[in-house]
Amino acid sequence: KTNHTRSTDGAGNQKIKGDTGSLVAQYHFGQAGVDSLRPYVEGGFGHQSRGNVRADGHTGRDQTTFATVGTGVKYYFTNNLYARAGVEADYGLDNGKWDYSALVGLGVNFGGNAGAAAPAPTPAPAPEPVPEPEAPVAQVVRVELDVKFDFDKAVVKPNSYGDVKNLADFMAQYPATNVEVAGHTDSVGPDAYNQKLSQRRADAVKQVLVKDGVAPSRITSVGYGESRPVADNA
């Protein structure tokens, strides 16, 4: 991932390259279902490594380990497809600084709900009844679709094709579902330009879904520009 930033001290532009990895666990309240809201809280840890960081007259690599906490809510269109909005706060364990982010996204739960318990068999003449079998427990895997774009670009990168294909397969399995693809930008540049860029990004993801077999009428692409950031623009 490559990020472009503009300095505020007159030093000019700098190109920062780096990677961020994190492990975050979520706890949900309530049950998933059609038209249901599920609040959640989350916590975890991560590590960020950035190169070409210019500070104090030299350029080098900056590494930070951070703790993450957050909260939000998920709205379920079906038992598996949901929209998510929330906030996260990252605390740098090395520098003692806080970073805050607002998150908006679309997610899909893969798997199924726990099966209903089998009915008790008819009691036998024996003194003790046959014990009722336990209901099987299904495993649920939660996957969120988060397509990243290069700076000032609206081309879906090949490493995102697999995530988009998973969503297309889910929509093929559930023909009654529709999806809204939301496009976003950072705050660099004019508002009007960012609005058009975010719309092109949303349309690009829609085109990939159509190529994967989803009918265009089931997809709504909306560009939100910099009005609904999905990451901290600081």
PDB file of C-alpha atoms in Angstrom:
ATOM      1  CA  LYS A   1       0.000   0.000   0.000  1.00  0.00           C
ATOM      2  CA  THR A   2       1.359   3.461  -0.940  1.00  0.00           C
ATOM      3  CA  ASN A   3       0.109   6.683   0.673  1.00  0.00           C
ATOM      4  CA  HIS A   4       0.804  10.216  -0.617  1.00  0.00           C
ATOM      5  CA  THR A   5       0.779  13.047   1.929  1.00  0.00           C
ATOM      6  CA  ARG A   6       1.464  16.795   1.814  1.00  0.00           C
ATOM      7  CA  SER A   7       3.519  18.323   4.615  1.00  0.00           C
ATOM      8  CA  THR A   8       2.337  21.428   6.473  1.00  0.00           C
ATOM      9  CA  ASP A   9       5.762  22.916   7.228  1.00  0.00           C
ATOM     10  CA  GLY A  10       6.707  23.890   3.660  1.00  0.00           C
ATOM     11  CA  ALA A  11       8.958  20.885   3.141  1.00  0.00           C
ATOM     12  CA  GLY A  12       7.051  19.842   0.005  1.00  0.00           C
ATOM     13  CA  ASN A  13       5.606  16.472  -0.928  1.00  0.00           C
ATOM     14  CA  GLN A  14       6.761  13.087   0.281  1.00  0.00           C
ATOM     15  CA  LYS A  15       5.837   9.583  -0.838  1.00  0.00           C
ATOM     16  CA  ILE A  16       5.348   7.138   2.041  1.00  0.00           C
ATOM     17  CA  LYS A  17       5.281   3.371   1.533  1.00  0.00           C
ATOM     18  CA  GLY A  18       4.344   0.933   4.238  1.00  0.00           C
ATOM     19  CA  ASP A  19       2.326  -1.993   5.546  1.00  0.00           C
ATOM     20  CA  THR A  20      -0.131  -2.296   8.410  1.00  0.00           C
ATOM     21  CA  GLY A  21      -1.285  -5.570   9.956  1.00  0.00           C
ATOM     22  CA  SER A  22      -3.725  -6.012  12.820  1.00  0.00           C
ATOM     23  CA  LEU A  23      -5.728  -8.669  14.657  1.00  0.00           C
ATOM     24  CA  VAL A  24      -9.090  -7.426  15.951  1.00  0.00           C
ATOM     25  CA  ALA A  25     -11.858  -9.378  17.713  1.00  0.00           C
ATOM     26  CA  GLN A  26     -15.496  -8.224  17.654  1.00  0.00           C
ATOM     27  CA  TYR A  27     -18.287  -8.929  20.154  1.00  0.00           C
ATOM     28  CA  HIS A  28     -21.846  -8.528  18.826  1.00  0.00           C
ATOM     29  CA  PHE A  29     -25.089  -7.799  20.663  1.00  0.00           C
ATOM     30  CA  GLY A  30     -28.398  -9.250  19.476  1.00  0.00           C
ATOM     31  CA  GLN A  31     -29.080 -11.733  16.680  1.00  0.00           C
ATOM     32  CA  ALA A  32     -28.499 -11.393  12.932  1.00  0.00           C
ATOM     33  CA  GLY A  33     -31.645 -11.343  10.799  1.00  0.00           C
ATOM     34  CA  VAL A  34     -33.437  -9.460   8.037  1.00  0.00           C
ATOM     35  CA  ASP A  35     -33.768  -5.716   8.885  1.00  0.00           C
ATOM     36  CA  SER A  36     -31.938  -6.153  12.205  1.00  0.00           C
ATOM     37  CA  LEU A  37     -29.411  -3.854  13.904  1.00  0.00           C
ATOM     38  CA  ARG A  38     -26.472  -5.387  15.803  1.00  0.00           C
ATOM     39  CA  PRO A  39     -24.220  -3.089  17.858  1.00  0.00           C
ATOM     40  CA  TYR A  40     -20.683  -4.343  18.421  1.00  0.00           C
ATOM     41  CA  VAL A  41     -17.482  -3.537  20.284  1.00  0.00           C
ATOM     42  CA  GLU A  42     -13.995  -4.561  19.229  1.00  0.00           C
ATOM     43  CA  GLY A  43     -10.425  -4.643  20.420  1.00  0.00           C
ATOM     44  CA  GLY A  44      -7.055  -5.873  19.240  1.00  0.00           C
ATOM     45  CA  PHE A  45      -3.463  -5.081  18.353  1.00  0.00           C
ATOM     46  CA  GLY A  46      -1.573  -4.159  15.188  1.00  0.00           C
ATOM     47  CA  HIS A  47       1.775  -3.120  13.786  1.00  0.00           C
ATOM     48  CA  GLN A  48       2.597  -0.468  11.181  1.00  0.00           C
ATOM     49  CA  SER A  49       5.850  -0.133   9.241  1.00  0.00           C
ATOM     50  CA  ARG A  50       6.403   2.862   6.959  1.00  0.00           C
ATOM     51  CA  GLY A  51       9.406   3.764   4.815  1.00  0.00           C
ATOM     52  CA  ASN A  52      10.556   7.063   3.290  1.00  0.00           C
ATOM     53  CA  VAL A  53       9.349   8.959   6.396  1.00  0.00           C
ATOM     54  CA  ARG A  54      10.966  12.410   6.386  1.00  0.00           C
ATOM     55  CA  ALA A  55      11.452  13.957   9.830  1.00  0.00           C
ATOM     56  CA  ASP A  56      14.147  15.998  11.628  1.00  0.00           C
ATOM     57  CA  GLY A  57      16.148  16.475   8.427  1.00  0.00           C
ATOM     58  CA  HIS A  58      16.508  12.783   7.549  1.00  0.00           C
ATOM     59  CA  THR A  59      14.522  10.016   5.880  1.00  0.00           C
ATOM     60  CA  GLY A  60      14.088   6.579   7.394  1.00  0.00           C
ATOM     61  CA  ARG A  61      11.657   3.827   8.447  1.00  0.00           C
ATOM     62  CA  ASP A  62       9.028   4.387  11.126  1.00  0.00           C
ATOM     63  CA  GLN A  63       7.581   1.376  12.985  1.00  0.00           C
ATOM     64  CA  THR A  64       4.739   1.534  15.484  1.00  0.00           C
ATOM     65  CA  THR A  65       2.878  -1.096  17.523  1.00  0.00           C
ATOM     66  CA  PHE A  66      -0.620   0.000  18.479  1.00  0.00           C
ATOM     67  CA  ALA A  67      -3.701  -1.146  20.383  1.00  0.00           C
ATOM     68  CA  THR A  68      -7.101  -0.804  18.707  1.00  0.00           C
ATOM     69  CA  VAL A  69     -10.532  -0.272  20.278  1.00  0.00           C
ATOM     70  CA  GLY A  70     -13.765   0.545  18.492  1.00  0.00           C
ATOM     71  CA  THR A  71     -17.517   0.363  18.384  1.00  0.00           C
ATOM     72  CA  GLY A  72     -20.249   0.540  15.756  1.00  0.00           C
ATOM     73  CA  VAL A  73     -23.410  -1.007  14.418  1.00  0.00           C
ATOM     74  CA  LYS A  74     -24.308  -3.394  11.592  1.00  0.00           C
ATOM     75  CA  TYR A  75     -27.574  -3.327   9.649  1.00  0.00           C
ATOM     76  CA  TYR A  76     -28.552  -6.683   8.131  1.00  0.00           C
ATOM     77  CA  PHE A  77     -30.312  -6.635   4.763  1.00  0.00           C
ATOM     78  CA  THR A  78     -30.507 -10.445   4.917  1.00  0.00           C
ATOM     79  CA  ASN A  79     -29.274 -13.044   7.398  1.00  0.00           C
ATOM     80  CA  ASN A  80     -25.798 -12.743   5.834  1.00  0.00           C
ATOM     81  CA  LEU A  81     -25.438  -9.389   4.032  1.00  0.00           C
ATOM     82  CA  TYR A  82     -24.955  -6.249   6.121  1.00  0.00           C
ATOM     83  CA  ALA A  83     -23.775  -2.632   6.065  1.00  0.00           C
ATOM     84  CA  ARG A  84     -21.401  -1.478   8.776  1.00  0.00           C
ATOM     85  CA  ALA A  85     -20.657   1.945  10.314  1.00  0.00           C
ATOM     86  CA  GLY A  86     -18.370   2.566  13.250  1.00  0.00           C
ATOM     87  CA  VAL A  87     -15.365   4.316  14.746  1.00  0.00           C
ATOM     88  CA  GLU A  88     -11.929   3.027  15.740  1.00  0.00           C
ATOM     89  CA  ALA A  89      -9.179   4.471  17.901  1.00  0.00           C
ATOM     90  CA  ASP A  90      -5.545   3.342  17.636  1.00  0.00           C
ATOM     91  CA  TYR A  91      -3.173   4.020  20.550  1.00  0.00           C
ATOM     92  CA  GLY A  92       0.526   3.945  19.675  1.00  0.00           C
ATOM     93  CA  LEU A  93       2.336   1.916  22.334  1.00  0.00           C
ATOM     94  CA  ASP A  94       5.666   3.388  21.172  1.00  0.00           C
ATOM     95  CA  ASN A  95       4.765   7.074  20.940  1.00  0.00           C
ATOM     96  CA  GLY A  96       1.668   7.431  23.136  1.00  0.00           C
ATOM     97  CA  LYS A  97      -0.403   9.024  20.359  1.00  0.00           C
ATOM     98  CA  TRP A  98      -4.046   8.398  19.446  1.00  0.00           C
ATOM     99  CA  ASP A  99      -5.386   8.091  15.881  1.00  0.00           C
ATOM    100  CA  TYR A 100      -9.111   8.056  15.152  1.00  0.00           C
ATOM    101  CA  SER A 101     -10.968   6.649  12.121  1.00  0.00           C
ATOM    102  CA  ALA A 102     -14.566   6.519  10.899  1.00  0.00           C
ATOM    103  CA  LEU A 103     -15.519   3.305   9.062  1.00  0.00           C
ATOM    104  CA  VAL A 104     -18.292   2.536   6.565  1.00  0.00           C
ATOM    105  CA  GLY A 105     -18.450  -0.747   4.656  1.00  0.00           C
ATOM    106  CA  LEU A 106     -20.404  -3.703   3.328  1.00  0.00           C
ATOM    107  CA  GLY A 107     -19.931  -7.224   4.714  1.00  0.00           C
ATOM    108  CA  VAL A 108     -21.008 -10.790   4.084  1.00  0.00           C
ATOM    109  CA  ASN A 109     -21.282 -13.599   6.658  1.00  0.00           C
ATOM    110  CA  PHE A 110     -20.384 -16.934   5.088  1.00  0.00           C
ATOM    111  CA  GLY A 111     -21.840 -20.074   6.675  1.00  0.00           C
ATOM    112  CA  GLY A 112     -25.252 -20.742   8.198  1.00  0.00           C
ATOM    113  CA  ASN A 113     -27.246 -20.429  11.357  1.00  0.00           C
ATOM    114  CA  ALA A 114     -27.230 -23.210  13.924  1.00  0.00           C
ATOM    115  CA  GLY A 115     -29.636 -25.968  12.971  1.00  0.00           C
ATOM    116  CA  ALA A 116     -32.770 -26.530  15.010  1.00  0.00           C
ATOM    117  CA  ALA A 117     -32.726 -29.308  17.577  1.00  0.00           C
ATOM    118  CA  ALA A 118     -34.142 -32.603  16.360  1.00  0.00           C
ATOM    119  CA  PRO A 119     -37.496 -33.503  17.951  1.00  0.00           C
ATOM    120  CA  ALA A 120     -37.430 -35.981  20.788  1.00  0.00           C
ATOM    121  CA  PRO A 121     -38.168 -39.545  19.646  1.00  0.00           C
ATOM    122  CA  THR A 122     -41.306 -41.339  20.753  1.00  0.00           C
ATOM    123  CA  PRO A 123     -40.699 -42.734  24.255  1.00  0.00           C
ATOM    124  CA  ALA A 124     -39.901 -46.430  24.280  1.00  0.00           C
ATOM    125  CA  PRO A 125     -41.458 -48.855  26.764  1.00  0.00           C
ATOM    126  CA  ALA A 126     -38.158 -48.841  28.658  1.00  0.00           C
ATOM    127  CA  PRO A 127     -38.187 -47.006  32.004  1.00  0.00           C
ATOM    128  CA  GLU A 128     -35.800 -44.287  30.786  1.00  0.00           C
ATOM    129  CA  PRO A 129     -36.548 -42.236  27.637  1.00  0.00           C
ATOM    130  CA  VAL A 130     -34.060 -42.008  24.808  1.00  0.00           C
ATOM    131  CA  PRO A 131     -31.967 -38.834  25.289  1.00  0.00           C
ATOM    132  CA  GLU A 132     -32.592 -36.048  22.792  1.00  0.00           C
ATOM    133  CA  PRO A 133     -29.672 -35.608  20.361  1.00  0.00           C
ATOM    134  CA  GLU A 134     -27.768 -32.342  20.492  1.00  0.00           C
ATOM    135  CA  ALA A 135     -28.259 -29.852  17.682  1.00  0.00           C
ATOM    136  CA  PRO A 136     -25.229 -29.420  15.394  1.00  0.00           C
ATOM    137  CA  VAL A 137     -23.305 -26.164  15.731  1.00  0.00           C
ATOM    138  CA  ALA A 138     -22.502 -24.354  12.490  1.00  0.00           C
ATOM    139  CA  GLN A 139     -19.312 -22.342  12.010  1.00  0.00           C
ATOM    140  CA  VAL A 140     -19.775 -18.788  10.726  1.00  0.00           C
ATOM    141  CA  VAL A 141     -16.972 -16.917   8.899  1.00  0.00           C
ATOM    142  CA  ARG A 142     -17.341 -13.143   8.629  1.00  0.00           C
ATOM    143  CA  VAL A 143     -15.722 -11.440   5.609  1.00  0.00           C
ATOM    144  CA  GLU A 144     -15.875  -7.700   4.844  1.00  0.00           C
ATOM    145  CA  LEU A 145     -15.423  -6.354   1.295  1.00  0.00           C
ATOM    146  CA  ASP A 146     -12.855  -3.507   1.367  1.00  0.00           C
ATOM    147  CA  VAL A 147     -11.457  -2.610  -2.074  1.00  0.00           C
ATOM    148  CA  LYS A 148      -8.372  -0.359  -1.964  1.00  0.00           C
ATOM    149  CA  PHE A 149      -7.392   2.016  -4.797  1.00  0.00           C
ATOM    150  CA  ASP A 150      -4.093   3.675  -5.646  1.00  0.00           C
ATOM    151  CA  PHE A 151      -3.849   7.422  -5.061  1.00  0.00           C
ATOM    152  CA  ASP A 152      -5.986   9.419  -7.536  1.00  0.00           C
ATOM    153  CA  LYS A 153      -6.987   6.182  -9.353  1.00  0.00           C
ATOM    154  CA  ALA A 154     -10.294   4.394  -9.997  1.00  0.00           C
ATOM    155  CA  VAL A 155      -9.012   1.020 -11.229  1.00  0.00           C
ATOM    156  CA  VAL A 156      -9.781  -2.139  -9.202  1.00  0.00           C
ATOM    157  CA  LYS A 157      -6.486  -3.904  -8.517  1.00  0.00           C
ATOM    158  CA  PRO A 158      -6.155  -7.642  -9.236  1.00  0.00           C
ATOM    159  CA  ASN A 159      -5.617  -8.459  -5.561  1.00  0.00           C
ATOM    160  CA  SER A 160      -9.210  -7.335  -4.878  1.00  0.00           C
ATOM    161  CA  TYR A 161     -10.818  -9.540  -7.561  1.00  0.00           C
ATOM    162  CA  GLY A 162     -11.151 -12.488  -5.172  1.00  0.00           C
ATOM    163  CA  ASP A 163     -13.112 -10.479  -2.577  1.00  0.00           C
ATOM    164  CA  VAL A 164     -15.441  -9.084  -5.242  1.00  0.00           C
ATOM    165  CA  LYS A 165     -15.938 -12.611  -6.659  1.00  0.00           C
ATOM    166  CA  ASN A 166     -16.947 -13.872  -3.184  1.00  0.00           C
ATOM    167  CA  LEU A 167     -19.662 -11.207  -3.039  1.00  0.00           C
ATOM    168  CA  ALA A 168     -20.818 -12.099  -6.570  1.00  0.00           C
ATOM    169  CA  ASP A 169     -21.048 -15.791  -5.616  1.00  0.00           C
ATOM    170  CA  PHE A 170     -23.095 -14.908  -2.540  1.00  0.00           C
ATOM    171  CA  MET A 171     -25.507 -12.823  -4.626  1.00  0.00           C
ATOM    172  CA  ALA A 172     -25.844 -15.701  -7.091  1.00  0.00           C
ATOM    173  CA  GLN A 173     -26.777 -17.998  -4.202  1.00  0.00           C
ATOM    174  CA  TYR A 174     -29.346 -15.477  -2.912  1.00  0.00           C
ATOM    175  CA  PRO A 175     -30.996 -13.940  -6.014  1.00  0.00           C
ATOM    176  CA  ALA A 176     -33.253 -11.655  -3.940  1.00  0.00           C
ATOM    177  CA  THR A 177     -30.345  -9.628  -2.554  1.00  0.00           C
ATOM    178  CA  ASN A 178     -29.194  -6.249  -3.838  1.00  0.00           C
ATOM    179  CA  VAL A 179     -26.029  -4.333  -2.987  1.00  0.00           C
ATOM    180  CA  GLU A 180     -24.889  -0.713  -2.727  1.00  0.00           C
ATOM    181  CA  VAL A 181     -21.249  -0.080  -3.646  1.00  0.00           C
ATOM    182  CA  ALA A 182     -19.953   3.040  -1.870  1.00  0.00           C
ATOM    183  CA  GLY A 183     -16.940   4.969  -3.187  1.00  0.00           C
ATOM    184  CA  HIS A 184     -14.754   7.178  -0.961  1.00  0.00           C
ATOM    185  CA  THR A 185     -11.663   9.419  -1.148  1.00  0.00           C
ATOM    186  CA  ASP A 186      -9.381  11.202   1.270  1.00  0.00           C
ATOM    187  CA  SER A 187      -9.507  14.998   1.830  1.00  0.00           C
ATOM    188  CA  VAL A 188      -6.629  15.869  -0.532  1.00  0.00           C
ATOM    189  CA  GLY A 189      -7.840  17.972  -3.478  1.00  0.00           C
ATOM    190  CA  PRO A 190     -11.038  19.903  -4.345  1.00  0.00           C
ATOM    191  CA  ASP A 191     -14.373  18.583  -3.068  1.00  0.00           C
ATOM    192  CA  ALA A 192     -15.932  18.423  -6.542  1.00  0.00           C
ATOM    193  CA  TYR A 193     -13.016  16.420  -7.960  1.00  0.00           C
ATOM    194  CA  ASN A 194     -13.066  13.964  -5.048  1.00  0.00           C
ATOM    195  CA  GLN A 195     -16.825  13.500  -5.502  1.00  0.00           C
ATOM    196  CA  LYS A 196     -16.354  12.486  -9.149  1.00  0.00           C
ATOM    197  CA  LEU A 197     -13.357  10.266  -8.274  1.00  0.00           C
ATOM    198  CA  SER A 198     -15.358   8.411  -5.602  1.00  0.00           C
ATOM    199  CA  GLN A 199     -18.190   7.818  -8.099  1.00  0.00           C
ATOM    200  CA  ARG A 200     -15.745   6.380 -10.651  1.00  0.00           C
ATOM    201  CA  ARG A 201     -14.364   4.055  -7.970  1.00  0.00           C
ATOM    202  CA  ALA A 202     -17.848   2.808  -7.049  1.00  0.00           C
ATOM    203  CA  ASP A 203     -18.669   2.303 -10.748  1.00  0.00           C
ATOM    204  CA  ALA A 204     -15.412   0.340 -11.226  1.00  0.00           C
ATOM    205  CA  VAL A 205     -16.371  -2.159  -8.499  1.00  0.00           C
ATOM    206  CA  LYS A 206     -19.862  -2.423 -10.014  1.00  0.00           C
ATOM    207  CA  GLN A 207     -18.340  -3.304 -13.405  1.00  0.00           C
ATOM    208  CA  VAL A 208     -16.320  -6.137 -11.831  1.00  0.00           C
ATOM    209  CA  LEU A 209     -19.481  -7.508 -10.160  1.00  0.00           C
ATOM    210  CA  VAL A 210     -21.312  -7.387 -13.514  1.00  0.00           C
ATOM    211  CA  LYS A 211     -18.446  -9.286 -15.172  1.00  0.00           C
ATOM    212  CA  ASP A 212     -18.795 -11.892 -12.409  1.00  0.00           C
ATOM    213  CA  GLY A 213     -22.441 -12.446 -13.370  1.00  0.00           C
ATOM    214  CA  VAL A 214     -24.419 -10.020 -11.184  1.00  0.00           C
ATOM    215  CA  ALA A 215     -27.231  -8.178 -12.993  1.00  0.00           C
ATOM    216  CA  PRO A 216     -26.609  -4.384 -13.140  1.00  0.00           C
ATOM    217  CA  SER A 217     -30.138  -3.765 -11.815  1.00  0.00           C
ATOM    218  CA  ARG A 218     -29.124  -5.382  -8.497  1.00  0.00           C
ATOM    219  CA  ILE A 219     -26.169  -3.019  -7.954  1.00  0.00           C
ATOM    220  CA  THR A 220     -26.294   0.628  -6.884  1.00  0.00           C
ATOM    221  CA  SER A 221     -23.003   2.537  -7.055  1.00  0.00           C
ATOM    222  CA  VAL A 222     -22.730   5.747  -5.015  1.00  0.00           C
ATOM    223  CA  GLY A 223     -19.773   8.111  -4.606  1.00  0.00           C
ATOM    224  CA  TYR A 224     -19.493   9.886  -1.248  1.00  0.00           C
ATOM    225  CA  GLY A 225     -16.267  11.794  -1.973  1.00  0.00           C
ATOM    226  CA  GLU A 226     -14.518  12.961   1.169  1.00  0.00           C
ATOM    227  CA  SER A 227     -17.801  13.489   3.069  1.00  0.00           C
ATOM    228  CA  ARG A 228     -17.760   9.965   4.532  1.00  0.00           C
ATOM    229  CA  PRO A 229     -14.102   9.004   5.064  1.00  0.00           C
ATOM    230  CA  VAL A 230     -13.295   5.365   5.831  1.00  0.00           C
ATOM    231  CA  ALA A 231      -9.877   6.205   7.304  1.00  0.00           C
ATOM    232  CA  ASP A 232      -8.180   9.033   9.205  1.00  0.00           C
ATOM    233  CA  ASN A 233      -7.129  11.753   6.733  1.00  0.00           C
ATOM    234  CA  ALA A 234      -4.785  13.405   9.247  1.00  0.00           C
TER     235      ALA A 234
END
